[in-house]
Structures are given as C-alpha cells and as structure tokens.
Tab-separated table of C-alpha atoms in Angstrom:
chain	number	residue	atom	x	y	z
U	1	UNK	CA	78.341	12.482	80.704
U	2	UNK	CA	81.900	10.242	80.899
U	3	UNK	CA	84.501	12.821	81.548
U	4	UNK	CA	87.599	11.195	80.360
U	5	UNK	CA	91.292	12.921	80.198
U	6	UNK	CA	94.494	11.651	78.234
U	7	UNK	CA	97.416	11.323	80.470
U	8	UNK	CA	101.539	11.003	79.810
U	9	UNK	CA	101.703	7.563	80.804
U	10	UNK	CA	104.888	6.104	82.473
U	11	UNK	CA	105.315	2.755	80.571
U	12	UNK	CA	107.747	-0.037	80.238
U	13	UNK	CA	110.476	0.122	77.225
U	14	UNK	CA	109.403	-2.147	74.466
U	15	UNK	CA	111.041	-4.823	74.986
U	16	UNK	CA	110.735	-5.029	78.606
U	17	UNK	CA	106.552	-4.808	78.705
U	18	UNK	CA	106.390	-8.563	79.192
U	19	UNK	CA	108.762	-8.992	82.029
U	20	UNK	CA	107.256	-5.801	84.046
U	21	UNK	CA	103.832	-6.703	83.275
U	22	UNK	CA	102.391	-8.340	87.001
U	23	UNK	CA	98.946	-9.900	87.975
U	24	UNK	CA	97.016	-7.037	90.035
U	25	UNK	CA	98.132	-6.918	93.512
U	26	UNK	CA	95.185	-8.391	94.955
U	27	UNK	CA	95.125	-11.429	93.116
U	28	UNK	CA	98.375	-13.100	94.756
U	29	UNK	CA	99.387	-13.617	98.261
U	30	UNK	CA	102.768	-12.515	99.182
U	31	UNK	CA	104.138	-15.698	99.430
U	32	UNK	CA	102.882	-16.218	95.595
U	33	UNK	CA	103.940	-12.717	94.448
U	34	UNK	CA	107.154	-13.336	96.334
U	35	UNK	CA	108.326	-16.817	94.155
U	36	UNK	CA	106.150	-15.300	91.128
U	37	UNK	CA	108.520	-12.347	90.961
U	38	UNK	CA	111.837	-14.249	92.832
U	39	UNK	CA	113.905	-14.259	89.290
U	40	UNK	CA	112.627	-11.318	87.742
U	41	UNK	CA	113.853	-7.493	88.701
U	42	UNK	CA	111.934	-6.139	86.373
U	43	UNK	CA	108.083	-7.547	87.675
U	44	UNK	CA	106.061	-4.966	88.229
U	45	UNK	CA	104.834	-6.777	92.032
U	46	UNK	CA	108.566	-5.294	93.443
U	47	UNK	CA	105.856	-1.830	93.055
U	48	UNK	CA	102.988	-3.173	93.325
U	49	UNK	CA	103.173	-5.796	96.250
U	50	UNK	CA	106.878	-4.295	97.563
U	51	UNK	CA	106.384	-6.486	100.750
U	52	UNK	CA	108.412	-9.026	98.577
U	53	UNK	CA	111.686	-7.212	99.102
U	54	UNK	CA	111.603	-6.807	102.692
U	55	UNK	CA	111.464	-9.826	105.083
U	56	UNK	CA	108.517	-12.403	104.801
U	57	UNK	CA	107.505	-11.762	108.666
U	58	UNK	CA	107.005	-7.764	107.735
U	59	UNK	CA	103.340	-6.595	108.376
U	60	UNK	CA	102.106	-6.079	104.748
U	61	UNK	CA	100.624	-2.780	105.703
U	62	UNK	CA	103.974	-1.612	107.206
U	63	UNK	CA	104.819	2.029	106.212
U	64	UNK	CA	108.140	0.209	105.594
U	65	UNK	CA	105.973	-1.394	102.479
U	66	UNK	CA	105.012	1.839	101.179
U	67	UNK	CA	108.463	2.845	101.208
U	68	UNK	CA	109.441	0.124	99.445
U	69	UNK	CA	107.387	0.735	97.113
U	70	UNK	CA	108.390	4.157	96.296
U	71	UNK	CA	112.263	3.134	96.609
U	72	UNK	CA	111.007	0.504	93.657
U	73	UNK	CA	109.430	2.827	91.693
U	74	UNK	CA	112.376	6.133	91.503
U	75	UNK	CA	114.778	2.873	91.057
U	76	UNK	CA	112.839	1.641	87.590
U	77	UNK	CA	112.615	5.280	86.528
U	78	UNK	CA	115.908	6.107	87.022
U	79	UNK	CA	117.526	2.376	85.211
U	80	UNK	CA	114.998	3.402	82.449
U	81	UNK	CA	112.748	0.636	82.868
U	82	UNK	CA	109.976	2.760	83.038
U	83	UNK	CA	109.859	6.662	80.856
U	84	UNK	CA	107.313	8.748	81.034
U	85	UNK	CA	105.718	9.902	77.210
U	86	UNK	CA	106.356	13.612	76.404
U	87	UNK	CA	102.794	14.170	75.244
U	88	UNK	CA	99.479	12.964	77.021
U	89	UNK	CA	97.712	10.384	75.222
U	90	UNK	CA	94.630	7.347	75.733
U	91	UNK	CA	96.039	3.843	75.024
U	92	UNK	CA	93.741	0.961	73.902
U	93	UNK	CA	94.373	-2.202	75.939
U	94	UNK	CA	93.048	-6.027	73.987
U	95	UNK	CA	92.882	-8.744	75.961
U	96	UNK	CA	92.674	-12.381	74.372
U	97	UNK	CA	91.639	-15.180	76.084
U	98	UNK	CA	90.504	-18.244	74.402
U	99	UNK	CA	87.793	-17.136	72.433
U	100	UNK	CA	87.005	-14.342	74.019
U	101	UNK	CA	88.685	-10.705	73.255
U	102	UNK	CA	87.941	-7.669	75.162
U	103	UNK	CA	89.147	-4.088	74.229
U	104	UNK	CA	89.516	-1.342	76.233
U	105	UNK	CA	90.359	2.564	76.603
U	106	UNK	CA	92.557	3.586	79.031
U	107	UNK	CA	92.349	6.610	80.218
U	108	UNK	CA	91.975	9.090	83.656
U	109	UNK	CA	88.629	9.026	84.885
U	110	UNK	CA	87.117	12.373	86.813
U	111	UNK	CA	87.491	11.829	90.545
U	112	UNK	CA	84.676	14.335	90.535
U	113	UNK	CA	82.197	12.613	88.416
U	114	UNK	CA	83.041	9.585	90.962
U	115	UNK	CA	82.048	11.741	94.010
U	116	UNK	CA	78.626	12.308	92.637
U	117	UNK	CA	78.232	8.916	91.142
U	118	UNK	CA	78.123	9.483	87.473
U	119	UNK	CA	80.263	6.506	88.074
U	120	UNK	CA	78.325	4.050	89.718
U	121	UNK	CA	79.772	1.142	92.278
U	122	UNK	CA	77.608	-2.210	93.404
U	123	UNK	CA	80.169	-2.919	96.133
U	124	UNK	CA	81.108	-1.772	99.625
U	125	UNK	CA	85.163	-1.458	100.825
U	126	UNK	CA	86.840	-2.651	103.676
U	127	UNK	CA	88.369	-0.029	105.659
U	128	UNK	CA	91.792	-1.652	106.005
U	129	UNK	CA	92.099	-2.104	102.012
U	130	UNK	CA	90.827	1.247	100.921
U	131	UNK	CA	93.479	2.683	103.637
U	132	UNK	CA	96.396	0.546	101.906
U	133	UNK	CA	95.593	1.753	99.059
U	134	UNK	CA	95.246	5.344	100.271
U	135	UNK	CA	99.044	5.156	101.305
U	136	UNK	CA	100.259	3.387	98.542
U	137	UNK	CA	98.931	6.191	96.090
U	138	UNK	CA	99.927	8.627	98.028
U	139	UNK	CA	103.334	7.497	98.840
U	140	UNK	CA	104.316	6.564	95.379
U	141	UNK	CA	102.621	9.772	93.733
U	142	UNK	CA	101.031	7.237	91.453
U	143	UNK	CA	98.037	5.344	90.700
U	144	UNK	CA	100.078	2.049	89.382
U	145	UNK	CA	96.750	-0.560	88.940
U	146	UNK	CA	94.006	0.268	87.114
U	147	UNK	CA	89.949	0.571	87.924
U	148	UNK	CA	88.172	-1.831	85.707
U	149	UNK	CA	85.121	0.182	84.426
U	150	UNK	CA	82.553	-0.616	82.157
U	151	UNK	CA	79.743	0.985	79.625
U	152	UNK	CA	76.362	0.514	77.592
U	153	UNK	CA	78.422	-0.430	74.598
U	154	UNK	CA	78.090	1.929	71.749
U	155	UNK	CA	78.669	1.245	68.206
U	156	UNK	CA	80.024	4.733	67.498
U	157	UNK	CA	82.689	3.838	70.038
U	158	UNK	CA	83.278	0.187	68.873
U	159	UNK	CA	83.929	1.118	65.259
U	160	UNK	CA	86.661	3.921	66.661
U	161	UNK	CA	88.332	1.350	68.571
U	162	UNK	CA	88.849	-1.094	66.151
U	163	UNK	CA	89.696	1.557	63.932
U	164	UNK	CA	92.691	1.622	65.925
U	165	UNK	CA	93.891	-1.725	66.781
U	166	UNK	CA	94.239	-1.760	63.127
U	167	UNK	CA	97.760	-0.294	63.579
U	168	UNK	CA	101.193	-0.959	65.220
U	169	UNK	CA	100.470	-1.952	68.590
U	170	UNK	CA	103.002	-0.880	71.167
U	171	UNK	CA	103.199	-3.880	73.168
U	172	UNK	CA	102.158	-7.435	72.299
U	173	UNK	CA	102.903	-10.661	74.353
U	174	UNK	CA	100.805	-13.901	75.455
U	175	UNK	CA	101.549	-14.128	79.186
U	176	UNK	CA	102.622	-17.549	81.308
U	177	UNK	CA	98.570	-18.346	82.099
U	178	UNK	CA	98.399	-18.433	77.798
U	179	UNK	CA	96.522	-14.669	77.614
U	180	UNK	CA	97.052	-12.044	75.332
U	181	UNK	CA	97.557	-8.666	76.046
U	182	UNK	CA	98.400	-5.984	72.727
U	183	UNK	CA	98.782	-2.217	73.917
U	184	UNK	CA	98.069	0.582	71.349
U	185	UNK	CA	99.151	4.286	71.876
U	186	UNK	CA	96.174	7.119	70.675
U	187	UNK	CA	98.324	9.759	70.121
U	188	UNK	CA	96.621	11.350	67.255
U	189	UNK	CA	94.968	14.871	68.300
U	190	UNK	CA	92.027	13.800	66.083
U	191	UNK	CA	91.530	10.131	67.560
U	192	UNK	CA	91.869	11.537	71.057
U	193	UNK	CA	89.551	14.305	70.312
U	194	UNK	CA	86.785	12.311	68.984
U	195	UNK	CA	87.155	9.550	72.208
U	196	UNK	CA	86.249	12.171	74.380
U	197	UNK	CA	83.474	13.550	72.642
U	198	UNK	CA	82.086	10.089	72.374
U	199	UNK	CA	82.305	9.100	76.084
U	200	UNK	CA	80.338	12.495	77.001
U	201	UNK	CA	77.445	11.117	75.161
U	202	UNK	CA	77.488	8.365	78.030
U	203	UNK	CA	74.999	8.644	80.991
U	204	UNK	CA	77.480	7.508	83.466
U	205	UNK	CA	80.290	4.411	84.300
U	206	UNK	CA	80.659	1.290	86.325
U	207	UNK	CA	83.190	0.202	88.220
U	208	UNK	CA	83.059	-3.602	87.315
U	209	UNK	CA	86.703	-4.364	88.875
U	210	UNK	CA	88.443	-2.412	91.637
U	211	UNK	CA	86.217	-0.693	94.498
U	212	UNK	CA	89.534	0.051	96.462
U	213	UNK	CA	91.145	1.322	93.811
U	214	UNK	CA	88.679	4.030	93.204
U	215	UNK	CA	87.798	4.845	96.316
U	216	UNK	CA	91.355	5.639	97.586
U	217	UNK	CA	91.425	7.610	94.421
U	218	UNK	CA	88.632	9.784	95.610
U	219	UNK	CA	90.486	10.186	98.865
U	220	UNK	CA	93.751	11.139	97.893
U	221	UNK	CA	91.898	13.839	95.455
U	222	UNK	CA	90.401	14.853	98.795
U	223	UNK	CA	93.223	14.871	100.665
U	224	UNK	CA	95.549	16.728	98.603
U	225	UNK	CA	92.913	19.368	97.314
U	226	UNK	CA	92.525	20.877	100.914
U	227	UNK	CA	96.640	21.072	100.691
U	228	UNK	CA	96.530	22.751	97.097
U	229	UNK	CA	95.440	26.596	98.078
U	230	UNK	CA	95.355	26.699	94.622
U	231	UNK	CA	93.555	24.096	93.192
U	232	UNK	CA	92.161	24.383	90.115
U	233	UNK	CA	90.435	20.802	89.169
U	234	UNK	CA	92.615	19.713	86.028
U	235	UNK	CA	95.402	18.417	88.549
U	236	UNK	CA	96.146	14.843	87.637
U	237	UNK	CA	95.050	13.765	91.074
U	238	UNK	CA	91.494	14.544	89.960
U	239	UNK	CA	91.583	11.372	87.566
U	240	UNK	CA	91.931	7.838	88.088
U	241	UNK	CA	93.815	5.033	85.725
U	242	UNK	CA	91.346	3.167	84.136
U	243	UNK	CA	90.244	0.817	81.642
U	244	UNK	CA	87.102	1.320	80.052
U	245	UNK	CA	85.396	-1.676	78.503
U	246	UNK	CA	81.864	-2.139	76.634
U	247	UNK	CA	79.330	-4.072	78.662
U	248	UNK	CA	78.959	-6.748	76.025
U	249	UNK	CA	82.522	-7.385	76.077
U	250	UNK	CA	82.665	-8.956	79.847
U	251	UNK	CA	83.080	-11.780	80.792
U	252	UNK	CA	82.079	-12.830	84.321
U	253	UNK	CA	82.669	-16.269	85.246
U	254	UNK	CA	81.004	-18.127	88.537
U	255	UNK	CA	82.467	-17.247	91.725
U	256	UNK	CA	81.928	-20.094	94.562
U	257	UNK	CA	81.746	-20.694	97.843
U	258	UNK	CA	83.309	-23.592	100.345
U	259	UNK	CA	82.568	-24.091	104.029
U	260	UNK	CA	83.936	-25.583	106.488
U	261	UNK	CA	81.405	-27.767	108.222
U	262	UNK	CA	77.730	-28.203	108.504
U	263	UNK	CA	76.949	-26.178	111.574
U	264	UNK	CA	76.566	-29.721	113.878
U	265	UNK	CA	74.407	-31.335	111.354
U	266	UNK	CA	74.422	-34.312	110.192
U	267	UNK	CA	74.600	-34.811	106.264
U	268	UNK	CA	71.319	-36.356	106.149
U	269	UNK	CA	69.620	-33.283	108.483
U	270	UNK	CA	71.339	-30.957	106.553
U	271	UNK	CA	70.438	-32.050	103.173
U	272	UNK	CA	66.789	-32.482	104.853
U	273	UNK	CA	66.714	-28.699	105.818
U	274	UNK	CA	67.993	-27.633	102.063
U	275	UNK	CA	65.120	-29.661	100.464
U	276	UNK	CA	63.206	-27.275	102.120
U	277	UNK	CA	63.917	-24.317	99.924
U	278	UNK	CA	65.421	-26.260	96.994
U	279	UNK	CA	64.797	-28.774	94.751
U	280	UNK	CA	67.356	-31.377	95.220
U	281	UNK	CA	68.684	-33.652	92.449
U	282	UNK	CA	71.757	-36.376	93.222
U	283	UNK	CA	74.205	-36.237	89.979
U	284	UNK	CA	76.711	-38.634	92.205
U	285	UNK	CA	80.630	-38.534	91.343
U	286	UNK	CA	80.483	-35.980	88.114
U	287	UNK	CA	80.632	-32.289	88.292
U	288	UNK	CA	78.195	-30.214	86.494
U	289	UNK	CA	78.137	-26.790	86.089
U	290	UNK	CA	74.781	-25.073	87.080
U	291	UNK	CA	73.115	-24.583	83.697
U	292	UNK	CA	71.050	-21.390	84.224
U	293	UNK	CA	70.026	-18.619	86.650
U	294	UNK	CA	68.956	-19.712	90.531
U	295	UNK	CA	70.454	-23.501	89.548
U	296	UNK	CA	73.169	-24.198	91.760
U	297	UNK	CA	75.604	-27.462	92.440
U	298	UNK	CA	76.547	-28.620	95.770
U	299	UNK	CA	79.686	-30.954	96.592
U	300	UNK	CA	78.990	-33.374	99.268
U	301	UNK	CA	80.323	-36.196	101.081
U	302	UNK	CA	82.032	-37.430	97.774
U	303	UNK	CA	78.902	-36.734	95.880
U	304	UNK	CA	77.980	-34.030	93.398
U	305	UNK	CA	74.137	-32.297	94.120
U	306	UNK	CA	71.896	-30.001	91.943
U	307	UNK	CA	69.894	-27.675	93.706
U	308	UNK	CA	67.035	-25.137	92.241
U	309	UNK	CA	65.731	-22.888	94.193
U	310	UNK	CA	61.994	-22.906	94.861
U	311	UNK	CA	59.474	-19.941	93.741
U	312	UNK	CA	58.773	-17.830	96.985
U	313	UNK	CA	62.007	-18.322	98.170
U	314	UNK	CA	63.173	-14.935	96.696
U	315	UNK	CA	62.040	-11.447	95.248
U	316	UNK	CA	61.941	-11.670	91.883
U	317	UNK	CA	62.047	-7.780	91.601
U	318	UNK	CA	64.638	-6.798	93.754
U	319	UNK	CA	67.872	-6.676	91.741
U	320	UNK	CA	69.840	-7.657	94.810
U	321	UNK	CA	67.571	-10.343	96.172
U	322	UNK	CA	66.628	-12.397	92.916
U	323	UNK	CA	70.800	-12.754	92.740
U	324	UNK	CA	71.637	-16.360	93.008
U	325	UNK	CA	74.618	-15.430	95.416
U	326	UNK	CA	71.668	-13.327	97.872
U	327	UNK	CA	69.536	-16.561	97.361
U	328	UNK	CA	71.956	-19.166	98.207
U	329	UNK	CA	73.228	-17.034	101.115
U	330	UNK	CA	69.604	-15.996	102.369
U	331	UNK	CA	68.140	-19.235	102.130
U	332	UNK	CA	71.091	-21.859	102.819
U	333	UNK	CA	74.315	-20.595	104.057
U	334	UNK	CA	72.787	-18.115	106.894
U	335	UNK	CA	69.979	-19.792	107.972
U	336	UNK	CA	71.323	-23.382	107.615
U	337	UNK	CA	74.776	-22.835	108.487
U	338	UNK	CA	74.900	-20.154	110.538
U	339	UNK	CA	77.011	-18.236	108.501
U	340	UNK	CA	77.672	-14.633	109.814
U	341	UNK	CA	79.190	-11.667	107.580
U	342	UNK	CA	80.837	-13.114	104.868
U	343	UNK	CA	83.664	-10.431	104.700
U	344	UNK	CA	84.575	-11.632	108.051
U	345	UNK	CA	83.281	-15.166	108.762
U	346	UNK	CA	86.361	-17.902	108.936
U	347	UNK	CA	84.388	-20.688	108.257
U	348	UNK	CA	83.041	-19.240	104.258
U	349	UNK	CA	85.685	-18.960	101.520
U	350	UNK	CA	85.810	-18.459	98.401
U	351	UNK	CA	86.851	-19.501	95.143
U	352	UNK	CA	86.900	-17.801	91.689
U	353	UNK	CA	85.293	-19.667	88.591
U	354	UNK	CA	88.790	-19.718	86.729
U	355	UNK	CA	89.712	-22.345	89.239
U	356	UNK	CA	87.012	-24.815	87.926
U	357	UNK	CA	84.895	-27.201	90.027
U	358	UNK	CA	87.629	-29.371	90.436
U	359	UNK	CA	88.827	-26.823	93.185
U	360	UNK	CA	85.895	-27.046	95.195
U	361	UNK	CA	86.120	-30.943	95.418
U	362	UNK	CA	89.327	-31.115	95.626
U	363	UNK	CA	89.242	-28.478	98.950
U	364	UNK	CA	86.400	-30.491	100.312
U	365	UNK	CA	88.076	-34.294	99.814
U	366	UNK	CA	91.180	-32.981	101.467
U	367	UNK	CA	88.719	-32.130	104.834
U	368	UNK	CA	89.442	-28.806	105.077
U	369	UNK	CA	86.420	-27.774	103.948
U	370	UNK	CA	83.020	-30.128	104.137
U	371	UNK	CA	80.383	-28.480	101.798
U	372	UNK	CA	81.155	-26.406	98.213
U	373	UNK	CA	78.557	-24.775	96.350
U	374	UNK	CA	79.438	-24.016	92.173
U	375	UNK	CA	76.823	-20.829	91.211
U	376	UNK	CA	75.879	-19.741	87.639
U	377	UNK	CA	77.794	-16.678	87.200
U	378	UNK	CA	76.403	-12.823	87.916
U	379	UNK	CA	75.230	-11.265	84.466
U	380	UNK	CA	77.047	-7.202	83.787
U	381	UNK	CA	72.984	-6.377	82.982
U	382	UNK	CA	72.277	-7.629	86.862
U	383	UNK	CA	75.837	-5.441	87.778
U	384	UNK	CA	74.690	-2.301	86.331
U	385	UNK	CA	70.701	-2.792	87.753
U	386	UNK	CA	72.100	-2.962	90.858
U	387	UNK	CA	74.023	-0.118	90.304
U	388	UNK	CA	71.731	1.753	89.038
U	389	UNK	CA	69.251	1.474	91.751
U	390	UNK	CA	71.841	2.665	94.579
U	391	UNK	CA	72.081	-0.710	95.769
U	392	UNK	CA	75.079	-3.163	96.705
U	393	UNK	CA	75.861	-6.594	96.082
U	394	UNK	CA	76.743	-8.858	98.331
U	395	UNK	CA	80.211	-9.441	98.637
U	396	UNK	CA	82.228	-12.030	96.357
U	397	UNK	CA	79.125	-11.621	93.328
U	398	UNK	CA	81.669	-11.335	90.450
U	399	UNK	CA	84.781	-12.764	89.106
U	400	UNK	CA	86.196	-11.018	86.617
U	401	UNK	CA	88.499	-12.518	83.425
U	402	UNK	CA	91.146	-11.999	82.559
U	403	UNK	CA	92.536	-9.967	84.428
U	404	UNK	CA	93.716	-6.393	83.880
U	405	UNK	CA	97.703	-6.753	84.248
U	406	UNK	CA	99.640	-3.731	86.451
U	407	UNK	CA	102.391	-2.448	84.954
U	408	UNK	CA	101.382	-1.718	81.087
U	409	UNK	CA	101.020	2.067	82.053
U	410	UNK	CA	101.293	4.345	85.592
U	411	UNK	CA	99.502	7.290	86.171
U	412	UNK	CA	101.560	10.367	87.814
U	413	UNK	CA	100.138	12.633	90.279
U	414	UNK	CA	102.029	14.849	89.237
C-alpha cells in the first residue's frame, strides 16, 4: 500500500512561477546559488539556500541560516509571492527534456509508511546533511524541496495522468538550462479520489532522489509527535512533499569519478595492475562513452582507455556487487589507488553524467586531477533490487535528470 494525502500547497502567483522556481539546494554551491540568484528577489534559493543573504564567510549551517530562511519565507508570504490554496489538492508536475518527458504526482507521502519501509531507500545519509535539513524543516515549518520517489509503473495510473495534463496547466515555462517544467492542479474530488485509491494498490515506494530530505522528514515527525500530547496521525507533519514518478519514466544518466593521482605509481605500473582485472583497450584522443553494463572508459595521460571487467572479478548475484560503480571501486579504485571511504576521501570526486566526458578530461588536462573514469549509468530495475533486498548502494550510484525544481509548491506543517 502507497498512502498518499492531498495537501493546500503554498505556490508562486502565476506569473511569478518562473522567476521563484530554483535548482534544488544541493545542486549549487553557495557561491553559484549566490550569483545564480544575485538579480532576482523572487528565486526561490533566498529560502532554500538563505546563506546567500548573509555574508559569504557565514558557516552555511549557522542557525543564523535557518533564520534566514524563515525571515525569507514570512517575507514572500506576506508580498504575496507565495499564497497558500484554500482547498487541499495533488498537482501533476511534467518535465521535458530533450526527448525525454517525465510526469509526476505530487503529493504528501506517509512519514509512517517511511518508518517501516513501505518506502524503500538504497542510500545511507550523512549526519551533518540530514541535521541541516532537520533544522531547516523545522525552522521554516515547511518542507520547501521535494523527495523524488518512484513506482512499478502502472497503466491504470498512466492513463489518469495523462488524462489530466490534457487541461490548463497552472504553470508552464522552459527554464535557462532549455527544460520544461508544466504544473497541473488536481482539484477535482473525483480525480483526487481515484489517485489515492490507485496508489494503495502499490506494494511500496522508492526514494530515487533525496535521502536527506526524507529522512529529516521522519525526524521532525518524530520530534514534534512526542511534543503533540495530542497527536492524532493526520497532522501534516506526518507527510512528506513528494513527486511520484513511474519507474519507466527515469532517466539516470552516468555518474563519474576523477582522482587525483595514481597512489605513487607510475602510468605504466598502474595501467599494468588494471590489466589485471580488466580488459584494456587504447581508443587514444576520442572519448567514448562505455557502451553497456561492466564497460567502463578511463582518461589517461592525454589518452582515452576502455576497460571491461573480467568474469570472476564480481558477484554476478549480488545486486550491490555486480554494480559497475561496486566493481570499479572494489577492483580498481580501493585496491589500486588506495582509495578510502568515498564520502570522505579528498583525493575521489565526482562528476554527474550531465556534465559530459568532456568534464572529466578537461579536470584531468588542467592537473588537478590525474585519472577519470566515465561508467555506464545505474539502471531504476538495479535501484529498486537493491532496495528491495535491504541493501545500500554505494555512494554517488545515480544521477538523476532533470532535476526536480524547489519552489513550484511548499508543504506547511501546519
């Protein structure tokens, strides 16, 4: 079962959905957020990321920041930027980008059903982000970035949905980075009747996008239960702000890895030790993209590489282990070059698949960064057999696009 509530969402006015709508906070530095937002009082990153107000040397977990934040927030209610709708209501949120369209339903999520993992995660949080979160919820009395979930798709549910992007969307506007985003409101007793009686048919959720997210979610629920003597469970801080998506509707592009140097080995040791667990193929000065599952492409010492990785080298029935990010790390980047944990290791980074190959060699020709490695990207079906084993994928598996912009609708606690 997918418990799923409507909500009266605090929006934007019409005509000022494009200008509030902000990449998701974690997507941009401050610095970035800072210039993105410099000319614009009505982005949505002077709530989401309200370090940009206050001066650039401010720790951005400051409570100052949270304060901000909430400042930011009564300020865009009260100029009428943002109203709240009288009635609660789902919204369906399309996404276009290139040739690929995504819609999704969003909508509170059950806290509850989160707790006892009828909505599954693959991914572990870092204390210090779950806590910022945990504040910024808390302090604002709003959930103002949406969980990216996900579903076995369901025809029932497809032909509802485009049932109603056949009407007047609410919002409609290609952003700077050339995406789409059109915004319908489900106010219709029947429509939102019928969405929830679909989604219980569901055996559970994912959480494809936004670990932190949900997780402060379930702690602010926590938190503010033991306060409420008289709780009764249809609070609104027992749901989440979501966005609901079918599974065959992602689109998960190749997330890659640079490092910084080659552990003390030379080029010709080190590309000695990965023949050992890899086929290795010279391509020279053209980037390829890996064309299929455990191919990978390495950037070099001006030179392009293709690398498959051996049989034996990994479990083929272990959902985490047959993963080309476990194999690459497992077989190459801790054994080889002595990488430690990747959440904390200086010498790794990262680099999402949006950013094209060019990024890698253009990180590793400017020397600060000696080796790249471009992977074929994570499959949802390898996301939600993780998932539904109880397991966790390593860290930096998935990139998600596009991305879900902040701003489009807030969720009250309240």
């Amino acid at each position: 079962m997918a418990i799923i509530k409507p909500f009266k969402g605090l929006r934007p006015k019409k005509e000022l959905a494009e200008k509030v709508a902000s990449p998701p906070y974690d997507v941009l530095s401050s610095e970035e957020a800072r210039e993105m937002a410099k000319d614009n009082p009505f982005s949505f990153l002077h709530i989401n990321k309200p370090e940009i107000d206050l001066p650039p040397e401010t720790n951005i977990y400051d409570e100052a920041v949270y304060q901000k934040g909430k400042e930011n927030l009564d300020r865009f209610i009260k100029e009428g930027i943002l109203v709240q709708d009288e009635k609660p209501m789902f919204y369906v949120y399309r996404q276009i980008m290139g040739d690929h369209s995504q819609i999704g339903l969003v909508a509170g999520a059950s806290v509850e059903e989160y707790e006892k993992n009828l909505i599954k995660k693959h991914e572990l949080t870092r204390a210090d982000k779950e806590e910022d979160r945990v504040k910024h919820v808390n302090t604002l009395n709003a959930q103002t970035g949406p969980v990216f979930l996900t579903y076995k798709a369901r025809p029932e549910i497809d032909a509802l949905m485009n049932k109603i992007v056949q009407g007047e969307p609410e919002y409609d506007f290609t952003a700077d980075d050339g995406i789409r985003h059109t915004f319908w409101l489900v106010d219709k007793d029947e429509d939102i009747k019928a969405l929830q009686e679909l989604f219980k048919q569901l055996d559970c959720l994912y959480v494809a996008d936004g670990h932190h997210r949900s997780a402060a979610a379930m702690r602010v629920k926590q938190m503010r239960q033991a306060q409420n003597p008289n709780h009764t469970g249809d609070e609104e801080y027992n749901y989440f702000l979501t966005v609901i998506f079918p599974h065959n509707q992602m689109y998960i592009m190749d997330y890659n890895r640079v490092v910084k140097d080659l552990n003390g080995l030379s080029v010709d040791a080190f590309l000695k030790k990965v023949s050992e667990k890899f086929d290795v193929q010279k391509l020279g000065a053209s980037a390829e993209k890996p064309r299929q599952k455990h191919e990978f492409v390495m950037y070099l010492n001006g030179e392009w590489y293709r690398l498959k990785a051996r049989p034996g080298t990994f479990n083929e029935n272990d959902p985490v282990e047959q993963l080309d990010v476990s194999i690459l790390m497992n077989n190459l980047l801790v054994p080889i070059l002595g990488i430690g944990d990747p959440r904390k290791d200086k010498r790794i980074d990262f680099v999402g698949g949006i950013r094209g190959l060019e990024e890698l060699k253009r990180r590793v020709d400017s020397g600060e960064m000696q080796v790249a490695f471009g992977l074929y990207p994570t499959s949802i079906e390898d996301l939600m057999a993780i998932a539904d084993a109880g397991k966790i994928m390593p860290p930096k598996s998935t990139w998600f696009e596009p991305k879900l912009r902040s701003g489009l609708v807030i969720h009250l606690l309240d």
